[in-house]
Amino acid sequence: MAAQQPKVSLTGIKPTGEPHLGNYIGAIRPSLELTSTYESIYFIADYHALTSIRDRRELASYTRSVAATWITLGLDPARTVFYRQSDVPEIFELSWVLSCVTGKGLMNRAHAYKAARDRNAESGVADLDAGINMGLFNYPILMAVDILIMNTDVVPVGQDQSQHVEYAADIAGSFNHLFGDVFSLRIPEGIYPAGSSARTLPGTDGRKMSKSYKNTIPLFAPEKQLRKLIRGIVSDSTPVEQPKDPDASAAFALFENFATPEAVKDMRARLEQGGTGWGELKNALFETVNAWLSPLREQYEALVAPGSELDAILDAGAEQARDRARPVLQGVRRAVGISPL
Ligand code: ADP
Ligand code: TRP
């Protein structure tokens, strides 16, 4: 019996900021763990980021730092396909075709679009579509293309992206219904890697660590800045000698995710007992995170520097991605009558 083909897993990473500790625990680590089970595809969704980024240097620099971060943290370009979305023009051609079979109503119901309208409603803006660009509106179609053009089986994403993955399956179904079973072999499904929703890391202000709250601790901040950010994590004013509740502390929540189980247990006991201040916890947190990141920082800096091997890695990835995308697009072109059968 022929060996079964490994399933294909694909995930897109939007380069909208410097990757932070929360991204690592919630997305990067769980997603990289799948490389042993699936044929894995990762890409930088730079054209997705263009729906919100309006500064050319920002888009270029986030794209580079996100790519360098994933490689530094274990993405092996030799064992995975890794590319920039914008390097695969087939994606944009298919995007038009699939937008022609996608109901506008489906897009009207998309969470991100609805949330943008709700924000307008809340702030009393008369035109609910004010400030919403067509890129945001069409976002789910582009994402469906990302998924379908690579013959994806599974899409590891956060729960917030589940609707998009369902849309990809719906859109494939609409196409098949009209033009024949071009996408019937694989119906993509979302998978939610362990840890991705279970672990939400707090940021320096105690709320969820998020670029939108400007409370992040970037993974590859220089050592001095890392120390400063960790020192600045909110804490209450319980005096050093008094017992403390570790579970009410953002710094402790971070510590739990990066320190060894023994170190966490020991720190918990010391805080609960009294005599250990928040400052001491933050120092331990800094030492732990820094010891992990220090050796990686050098590799990251080398990769992110202009003219590094990153360019060749992404170019090679783009070739591989285009080789996969071309036959899928060709099948679609034939099915709709743009190319002869
Ligand atoms: P941000 O909120 O900083 O803009 P993104 O929305 O770009 O982050 O998230 C990218 C990935 O990182 C998603 O899979 C998301 O679930 C994960 N993630 C983001 N913030 C956190 C966090 N604080 N804790 C755990 N996972 C997170
Ligand atoms: N929309 C995803 C996010 O905001 C990024 C993304 C774009 C993606 N295309 C994708 C994720 C395809 C998985 C598959 O995080």
mmCIF file of N, CA and C in Angstrom, residues 137-204:
data_model
loop_
_atom_site.group_PDB
_atom_site.id
_atom_site.type_symbol
_atom_site.label_atom_id
_atom_site.label_comp_id
_atom_site.label_asym_id
_atom_site.label_seq_id
_atom_site.Cartn_x
_atom_site.Cartn_y
_atom_site.Cartn_z
ATOM 1 N N PHE A 137 -12.563 44.871 3.675
ATOM 2 C CA PHE A 137 -13.798 44.182 3.308
ATOM 3 C C PHE A 137 -13.503 42.856 2.594
ATOM 4 N N ASN A 138 -12.524 42.884 1.684
ATOM 5 C CA ASN A 138 -12.190 41.688 0.889
ATOM 6 C C ASN A 138 -11.212 40.740 1.576
ATOM 7 N N TYR A 139 -10.754 41.131 2.736
ATOM 8 C CA TYR A 139 -9.725 40.367 3.456
ATOM 9 C C TYR A 139 -10.020 38.855 3.486
ATOM 10 N N PRO A 140 -11.276 38.458 3.808
ATOM 11 C CA PRO A 140 -11.515 37.007 3.892
ATOM 12 C C PRO A 140 -11.327 36.281 2.554
ATOM 13 N N ILE A 141 -11.516 36.990 1.452
ATOM 14 C CA ILE A 141 -11.333 36.329 0.146
ATOM 15 C C ILE A 141 -9.844 36.081 -0.090
ATOM 16 N N LEU A 142 -9.044 37.097 0.196
ATOM 17 C CA LEU A 142 -7.592 36.923 0.023
ATOM 18 C C LEU A 142 -7.091 35.787 0.915
ATOM 19 N N MET A 143 -7.618 35.726 2.114
ATOM 20 C CA MET A 143 -7.186 34.658 3.029
ATOM 21 C C MET A 143 -7.641 33.287 2.518
ATOM 22 N N ALA A 144 -8.846 33.222 1.937
ATOM 23 C CA ALA A 144 -9.316 31.954 1.360
ATOM 24 C C ALA A 144 -8.362 31.518 0.247
ATOM 25 N N VAL A 145 -7.909 32.474 -0.540
ATOM 26 C CA VAL A 145 -6.983 32.150 -1.623
ATOM 27 C C VAL A 145 -5.670 31.614 -1.056
ATOM 28 N N ASP A 146 -5.136 32.303 -0.043
ATOM 29 C CA ASP A 146 -3.888 31.835 0.587
ATOM 30 C C ASP A 146 -3.994 30.352 0.906
ATOM 31 N N ILE A 147 -5.155 30.002 1.452
ATOM 32 C CA ILE A 147 -5.362 28.635 1.933
ATOM 33 C C ILE A 147 -5.571 27.675 0.762
ATOM 34 N N LEU A 148 -6.456 28.050 -0.166
ATOM 35 C CA LEU A 148 -6.853 27.114 -1.222
ATOM 36 C C LEU A 148 -5.758 26.908 -2.256
ATOM 37 N N ILE A 149 -4.982 27.944 -2.502
ATOM 38 C CA ILE A 149 -3.991 27.839 -3.589
ATOM 39 C C ILE A 149 -2.844 26.906 -3.220
ATOM 40 N N MET A 150 -2.709 26.608 -1.940
ATOM 41 C CA MET A 150 -1.644 25.699 -1.518
ATOM 42 C C MET A 150 -2.189 24.303 -1.196
ATOM 43 N N ASN A 151 -3.432 24.020 -1.581
ATOM 44 C CA ASN A 151 -4.032 22.714 -1.280
ATOM 45 C C ASN A 151 -3.904 22.348 0.197
ATOM 46 N N THR A 152 -4.319 23.276 1.016
ATOM 47 C CA THR A 152 -4.136 23.127 2.464
ATOM 48 C C THR A 152 -5.169 22.183 3.080
ATOM 49 N N ASP A 153 -4.715 21.353 4.010
ATOM 50 C CA ASP A 153 -5.649 20.531 4.785
ATOM 51 C C ASP A 153 -6.023 21.215 6.094
ATOM 52 N N VAL A 154 -5.020 21.702 6.796
ATOM 53 C CA VAL A 154 -5.315 22.297 8.099
ATOM 54 C C VAL A 154 -4.664 23.671 8.237
ATOM 55 N N VAL A 155 -5.342 24.521 8.986
ATOM 56 C CA VAL A 155 -4.881 25.896 9.163
ATOM 57 C C VAL A 155 -4.763 26.171 10.659
ATOM 58 N N PRO A 156 -3.548 26.115 11.194
ATOM 59 C CA PRO A 156 -3.407 26.418 12.618
ATOM 60 C C PRO A 156 -3.525 27.926 12.849
ATOM 61 N N VAL A 157 -4.530 28.314 13.568
ATOM 62 C CA VAL A 157 -4.769 29.749 13.817
ATOM 63 C C VAL A 157 -5.376 29.939 15.199
ATOM 64 N N GLY A 158 -5.438 31.173 15.630
ATOM 65 C CA GLY A 158 -6.151 31.497 16.860
ATOM 66 C C GLY A 158 -7.660 31.420 16.589
ATOM 67 N N GLN A 159 -8.441 31.251 17.664
ATOM 68 C CA GLN A 159 -9.902 31.139 17.519
ATOM 69 C C GLN A 159 -10.494 32.306 16.748
ATOM 70 N N ASP A 160 -9.876 33.474 16.876
ATOM 71 C CA ASP A 160 -10.421 34.661 16.207
ATOM 72 C C ASP A 160 -10.416 34.521 14.683
ATOM 73 N N GLN A 161 -9.663 33.559 14.178
ATOM 74 C CA GLN A 161 -9.581 33.399 12.719
ATOM 75 C C GLN A 161 -10.470 32.271 12.195
ATOM 76 N N SER A 162 -11.251 31.636 13.094
ATOM 77 C CA SER A 162 -11.993 30.453 12.661
ATOM 78 C C SER A 162 -13.011 30.783 11.562
ATOM 79 N N GLN A 163 -13.640 31.942 11.663
ATOM 80 C CA GLN A 163 -14.626 32.287 10.636
ATOM 81 C C GLN A 163 -13.953 32.373 9.262
ATOM 82 N N HIS A 164 -12.753 32.921 9.230
ATOM 83 C CA HIS A 164 -12.049 33.040 7.949
ATOM 84 C C HIS A 164 -11.784 31.671 7.322
ATOM 85 N N VAL A 165 -11.438 30.714 8.161
ATOM 86 C CA VAL A 165 -11.154 29.379 7.619
ATOM 87 C C VAL A 165 -12.452 28.743 7.107
ATOM 88 N N GLU A 166 -13.537 28.947 7.849
ATOM 89 C CA GLU A 166 -14.833 28.434 7.368
ATOM 90 C C GLU A 166 -15.208 29.097 6.042
ATOM 91 N N TYR A 167 -14.937 30.365 5.931
ATOM 92 C CA TYR A 167 -15.220 31.068 4.675
ATOM 93 C C TYR A 167 -14.438 30.457 3.511
ATOM 94 N N ALA A 168 -13.200 30.072 3.786
ATOM 95 C CA ALA A 168 -12.385 29.486 2.711
ATOM 96 C C ALA A 168 -13.070 28.231 2.181
ATOM 97 N N ALA A 169 -13.587 27.407 3.105
ATOM 98 C CA ALA A 169 -14.291 26.192 2.683
ATOM 99 C C ALA A 169 -15.569 26.557 1.919
ATOM 100 N N ASP A 170 -16.303 27.576 2.397
ATOM 101 C CA ASP A 170 -17.537 28.016 1.718
ATOM 102 C C ASP A 170 -17.247 28.499 0.303
ATOM 103 N N ILE A 171 -16.184 29.298 0.193
ATOM 104 C CA ILE A 171 -15.859 29.900 -1.103
ATOM 105 C C ILE A 171 -15.420 28.808 -2.089
ATOM 106 N N ALA A 172 -14.655 27.832 -1.586
ATOM 107 C CA ALA A 172 -14.269 26.704 -2.443
ATOM 108 C C ALA A 172 -15.528 25.981 -2.923
ATOM 109 N N GLY A 173 -16.482 25.820 -2.009
ATOM 110 C CA GLY A 173 -17.742 25.148 -2.357
ATOM 111 C C GLY A 173 -18.501 25.916 -3.433
ATOM 112 N N SER A 174 -18.553 27.242 -3.315
ATOM 113 C CA SER A 174 -19.262 28.046 -4.325
ATOM 114 C C SER A 174 -18.604 27.875 -5.684
ATOM 115 N N PHE A 175 -17.271 27.880 -5.673
ATOM 116 C CA PHE A 175 -16.559 27.742 -6.949
ATOM 117 C C PHE A 175 -16.864 26.375 -7.575
ATOM 118 N N ASN A 176 -16.742 25.345 -6.759
ATOM 119 C CA ASN A 176 -16.986 23.981 -7.257
ATOM 120 C C ASN A 176 -18.394 23.843 -7.819
ATOM 121 N N HIS A 177 -19.341 24.437 -7.127
ATOM 122 C CA HIS A 177 -20.734 24.330 -7.523
ATOM 123 C C HIS A 177 -20.920 24.907 -8.927
ATOM 124 N N LEU A 178 -20.214 26.008 -9.189
ATOM 125 C CA LEU A 178 -20.388 26.682 -10.476
ATOM 126 C C LEU A 178 -19.518 26.087 -11.587
ATOM 127 N N PHE A 179 -18.319 25.652 -11.238
ATOM 128 C CA PHE A 179 -17.359 25.322 -12.303
ATOM 129 C C PHE A 179 -16.797 23.906 -12.243
ATOM 130 N N GLY A 180 -17.272 23.089 -11.329
ATOM 131 C CA GLY A 180 -16.714 21.729 -11.237
ATOM 132 C C GLY A 180 -15.747 21.630 -10.076
ATOM 133 N N ASP A 181 -15.405 20.372 -9.785
ATOM 134 C CA ASP A 181 -14.715 20.104 -8.520
ATOM 135 C C ASP A 181 -13.224 20.435 -8.520
ATOM 136 N N VAL A 182 -12.892 21.675 -8.730
ATOM 137 C CA VAL A 182 -11.468 22.042 -8.740
ATOM 138 C C VAL A 182 -10.867 21.979 -7.326
ATOM 139 N N PHE A 183 -11.650 22.380 -6.333
ATOM 140 C CA PHE A 183 -11.113 22.425 -4.953
ATOM 141 C C PHE A 183 -11.647 21.283 -4.076
ATOM 142 N N SER A 184 -12.158 20.207 -4.728
ATOM 143 C CA SER A 184 -12.892 19.245 -3.898
ATOM 144 C C SER A 184 -11.987 18.316 -3.108
ATOM 145 N N LEU A 185 -10.721 18.221 -3.485
ATOM 146 C CA LEU A 185 -9.905 17.201 -2.840
ATOM 147 C C LEU A 185 -9.698 17.472 -1.361
ATOM 148 N N ARG A 186 -9.568 18.720 -1.037
ATOM 149 C CA ARG A 186 -9.270 19.032 0.361
ATOM 150 C C ARG A 186 -10.167 20.173 0.820
ATOM 151 N N ILE A 187 -10.849 19.935 1.896
ATOM 152 C CA ILE A 187 -11.627 21.022 2.501
ATOM 153 C C ILE A 187 -10.834 21.470 3.727
ATOM 154 N N PRO A 188 -10.308 22.684 3.687
ATOM 155 C CA PRO A 188 -9.441 23.102 4.794
ATOM 156 C C PRO A 188 -10.208 23.242 6.104
ATOM 157 N N GLU A 189 -9.576 22.869 7.162
ATOM 158 C CA GLU A 189 -10.204 23.097 8.472
ATOM 159 C C GLU A 189 -9.219 23.792 9.405
ATOM 160 N N GLY A 190 -9.787 24.589 10.297
ATOM 161 C CA GLY A 190 -8.958 25.285 11.270
ATOM 162 C C GLY A 190 -8.553 24.322 12.374
ATOM 163 N N ILE A 191 -7.318 24.423 12.834
ATOM 164 C CA ILE A 191 -6.967 23.699 14.055
ATOM 165 C C ILE A 191 -6.386 24.705 15.030
ATOM 166 N N TYR A 192 -6.631 24.445 16.277
ATOM 167 C CA TYR A 192 -6.262 25.417 17.299
ATOM 168 C C TYR A 192 -5.238 24.758 18.200
ATOM 169 N N PRO A 193 -3.958 24.950 17.867
ATOM 170 C CA PRO A 193 -2.917 24.231 18.594
ATOM 171 C C PRO A 193 -3.014 24.453 20.099
ATOM 172 N N ALA A 194 -2.669 23.396 20.824
ATOM 173 C CA ALA A 194 -2.727 23.482 22.289
ATOM 174 C C ALA A 194 -1.946 24.711 22.727
ATOM 175 N N GLY A 195 -2.512 25.451 23.626
ATOM 176 C CA GLY A 195 -1.784 26.622 24.128
ATOM 177 C C GLY A 195 -2.232 27.899 23.466
ATOM 178 N N SER A 196 -2.718 27.806 22.230
ATOM 179 C CA SER A 196 -2.964 29.058 21.516
ATOM 180 C C SER A 196 -4.051 29.893 22.169
ATOM 181 N N SER A 197 -5.152 29.247 22.600
ATOM 182 C CA SER A 197 -6.160 30.080 23.244
ATOM 183 C C SER A 197 -6.073 29.949 24.759
ATOM 184 N N ALA A 198 -5.491 28.802 25.195
ATOM 185 C CA ALA A 198 -5.423 28.566 26.634
ATOM 186 C C ALA A 198 -4.515 29.591 27.300
ATOM 187 N N ARG A 199 -3.504 30.041 26.552
ATOM 188 C CA ARG A 199 -2.516 30.912 27.177
ATOM 189 C C ARG A 199 -2.551 32.299 26.569
ATOM 190 N N THR A 200 -3.127 33.199 27.291
ATOM 191 C CA THR A 200 -3.078 34.576 26.831
ATOM 192 C C THR A 200 -2.169 35.318 27.787
ATOM 193 N N LEU A 201 -1.065 35.791 27.265
ATOM 194 C CA LEU A 201 -0.103 36.470 28.128
ATOM 195 C C LEU A 201 -0.507 37.912 28.368
ATOM 196 N N PRO A 202 -0.362 38.378 29.597
ATOM 197 C CA PRO A 202 -0.634 39.786 29.849
ATOM 198 C C PRO A 202 0.534 40.660 29.400
ATOM 199 N N GLY A 203 0.234 41.893 29.097
ATOM 200 C CA GLY A 203 1.274 42.853 28.724
ATOM 201 C C GLY A 203 1.718 43.659 29.929
ATOM 202 N N THR A 204 2.517 44.693 29.690
ATOM 203 C CA THR A 204 3.112 45.447 30.795
ATOM 204 C C THR A 204 2.065 46.183 31.632
#
